[in-house]
């Protein structure tokens, strides 16, 4: 089936939040902190604008607690007397004219008595930089299995390595945007977002309202990648505060530079590995230390850290594992959710490290991986028994042979020996990605989906899961149509409007098709039961039964409903971090061929292969698009995208200086799906959205290391960084 | 009009002005003189010994010109490296000169072809060699009453014509280093961009080439490069990277062409 909203997006008919005309609307903008840390002494308003024509909001206008409702409530909606990062929102201004509003923002000065800022997560803070506990650590987590020290002491080889990755900006095409207004006493916000009910919770808390007093509507969303998971809660609160004070609708649309400077990014990371192997190259111990930069507030960092450490040991069988993780406060713009959610960082470290280990032990990198890949009946780092029948070695071999890891080896060697300045190499990474919320997260969410049977026999899918370019709309339509034997035109997917749709959880964690899609199927089954049919009924029988029900129950609403139920045999111990971290994992091997130009030290990916087992494929075009898009984002993270930080804020916050790949920087991306249906996913599907972010970084770094013999232990591998690495490698 | 109001800023494609327009409050306080009505300035004239492009000639105009591809291929190479197709079809060569970015893509190839800048005012016409036009960051020999009306290049037979742009990606990038090289019976022209406050000819490198001093590795060029350019550490790259990559490109591109490069 073709993407349902594709044509309206292609032709520009789709109305994004900035396109929506609202009568009498004011423009809202934000005055931000100029300092990474300190006491706000004064806020000075200049005389460049007529302030009587502006609506001005500060922390005193917040009806409820000045807290953004998330894991912890440490982050203020608006800074009051203290600021913890540059660009922290302090004052909001609204005006009829966008131009005047801009001038007004420029006319406000926030005077801060600066205090020493903590800007480095990798070293212990100086005493004067400590702001939390005695070390600025926001959260520590630990996984422990077996006896690591004993196994290391007896290992034939012990290989160590340290790996780092930088921040990454989401660069969704549509910047953050929100409209807020008040209607019959209800605060309504409509905008670009992934998680409408997160916004509901944030509005309820800080505006001190009941759930009935707030309503959140997702507008068509031009990309999210995690950047619209938690941040829209802030923007909705800001717009709502202005709308409440102005008693008029307020629209806030971030410009690109503001969006890049002030909103969340991928967490920078440093991961240390100490791995023990026996004489045959079997992994006997993994000692892993993961540190991520949390930024100035807790936000989602503990769960990013959680997913990061659970994936840190990788898809390998190892009996003795210790993984320590911590997220550290710095006075940087807070880091947040980004496709992969911690796993790309730890999997980069692991898979780059596996090549380092292979080199140290003089083993073939594919062979080293093959003999250590987890087999059915063996356990992951958390002790989760894998028993899904997937042939993981076949995935690895497929990727290796498609890229020509062996066959191109001689060709590259002779090319590299003769060409004056070009060098070629290949690299591979094998990895897994857990689908859905971690641990008991899905149980806690209690996601709910409704399917309405309409009087004309059509059905409407009601979820809070959002379409943001990934294809949720098309997939939900397919799932409901297939389940009920109806045509896609008989299926309506409701606009995510919290006044109408139940809470099916956030649109994150590769959970939408697999988890929520499964609820759509079960709600379809429930609908059939309610109209007196069994599960096997299809097509006209269903349509007629729905129409008949309405004739017999005039004026009433017909709903089928499903609530998340934990698949049998899944158990997670959150205290000891042991057990079944995810219902299932997708498995993959990605391989890259690169060419480095030694005149400019720039690396280019010339071929890319992505092989994965993702359960069943629901829509091959969409799935392929997800993989290819994720690979492109991964290539950007690996080679180009560097957030240049200055006092904890992004200095290169323009698309001219923050470099994402163009189509000319991207090779052909060959995508292969190996299918092995997952019993508890919709149509047998596993999660797919985040998976492709994990593989490109290590595959590309390994290829570069093979081509020019550098450490390639830090991403992004920009030309400047490769030049430095080559100097230290004395190539 | 320019003679009457020295604060007027002539604009053609406006591709540089508009980049930061929405948030640039200061840009909105200035006055601009829209040249788009002066159709006769969008022209290409071939004389026996010169090629003259009018001040409103766009990159795209040149890309589409077959005679240009034969006689001045580097203009095409450089034009294709400018921004996107949209920018190429609005941006002008003269605008590229007057915006005076040290990282401009059009200026190096013009300079390597010995272009002159033709300016007109109520006082008359003045023509200044492009390699003498700049005298500091965004400083140039144009009076506010003068309008650039054309760019003129001598028609010569070149046996070496090279343009290299090192950007942070393969397309739609701002130069970290640019290099234009030509050789004709009038000698070597080595022009570098993004490595000094202005785009400039690398006279020490040119001398080294004219003299035929042996060059055995990129390192042998570093002393001359240090005399010619003064790159900085900035948001896009580093001084060290720019110096070394300039040397490496020069070395590898000229090896095999220049006998003294061994």
Short mmCIF file of C-alpha atoms in Angstrom, two decimals, chain A residues 99 102-103 106 255 420-421 598-602 604 640 644 651-662 664-665 719-720 723 727, chain B residues 19-20 22-25 28 164 166-174 176 234-238 240-241 244-246 248-249 252-253 255:
data_model
loop_
_atom_site.label_atom_id
_atom_site.label_comp_id
_atom_site.label_asym_id
_atom_site.label_seq_id
_atom_site.Cartn_x
_atom_site.Cartn_y
_atom_site.Cartn_z
CA UNK A 99 8.89 41.55 13.59
CA UNK A 102 11.69 39.75 17.53
CA UNK A 103 12.71 43.30 18.34
CA UNK A 106 16.30 41.57 21.51
CA UNK A 255 13.43 29.49 13.71
CA UNK A 420 48.91 8.33 -4.70
CA UNK A 421 46.26 9.55 -2.30
CA UNK A 598 44.54 11.72 1.84
CA UNK A 599 44.80 15.14 0.22
CA UNK A 600 41.87 16.38 2.30
CA UNK A 601 41.58 13.61 4.95
CA UNK A 602 37.91 13.29 4.10
CA UNK A 604 33.28 9.03 1.90
CA UNK A 640 29.94 15.00 9.32
CA UNK A 644 30.69 22.81 18.19
CA UNK A 651 27.94 27.48 18.38
CA UNK A 652 27.32 26.24 14.84
CA UNK A 653 23.53 26.45 15.05
CA UNK A 654 22.95 27.06 11.36
CA UNK A 655 22.52 24.54 8.58
CA UNK A 656 25.42 26.18 6.75
CA UNK A 657 27.79 25.17 9.55
CA UNK A 658 26.17 22.06 11.01
CA UNK A 659 26.71 19.61 8.20
CA UNK A 660 24.20 16.87 7.45
CA UNK A 661 24.63 14.60 4.41
CA UNK A 662 23.24 15.60 1.03
CA UNK A 664 25.64 13.36 -2.98
CA UNK A 665 27.23 12.21 0.29
CA UNK A 719 38.58 15.39 8.13
CA UNK A 720 40.19 17.51 10.86
CA UNK A 723 44.17 14.32 10.21
CA UNK A 727 49.43 12.16 12.86
CA UNK B 19 20.49 34.03 4.21
CA UNK B 20 20.23 35.68 7.62
CA UNK B 22 14.61 36.78 9.11
CA UNK B 23 16.56 37.23 12.31
CA UNK B 24 18.95 39.97 11.23
CA UNK B 25 17.32 43.11 12.57
CA UNK B 28 16.49 45.54 7.78
CA UNK B 164 39.44 22.38 -6.12
CA UNK B 166 37.24 21.47 -0.07
CA UNK B 167 33.93 21.72 1.73
CA UNK B 168 32.58 19.82 4.70
CA UNK B 169 30.49 17.74 2.32
CA UNK B 170 30.28 17.07 -1.39
CA UNK B 171 27.58 19.60 -2.24
CA UNK B 172 25.95 22.70 -0.74
CA UNK B 173 28.93 23.46 1.44
CA UNK B 174 30.89 26.57 2.27
CA UNK B 176 37.07 25.32 3.99
CA UNK B 234 37.12 29.01 13.06
CA UNK B 235 33.78 27.25 13.27
CA UNK B 236 34.40 25.42 9.98
CA UNK B 237 37.96 24.20 10.29
CA UNK B 238 41.41 24.81 11.75
CA UNK B 240 46.62 23.60 10.65
CA UNK B 241 44.13 21.69 8.52
CA UNK B 244 48.30 21.20 5.32
CA UNK B 245 45.45 20.41 2.97
CA UNK B 246 46.39 23.33 0.74
CA UNK B 248 48.59 18.37 -0.13
CA UNK B 249 46.21 19.39 -2.87
CA UNK B 252 49.13 15.90 -5.63
CA UNK B 253 47.38 17.95 -8.29
CA UNK B 255 52.64 16.10 -9.48
#
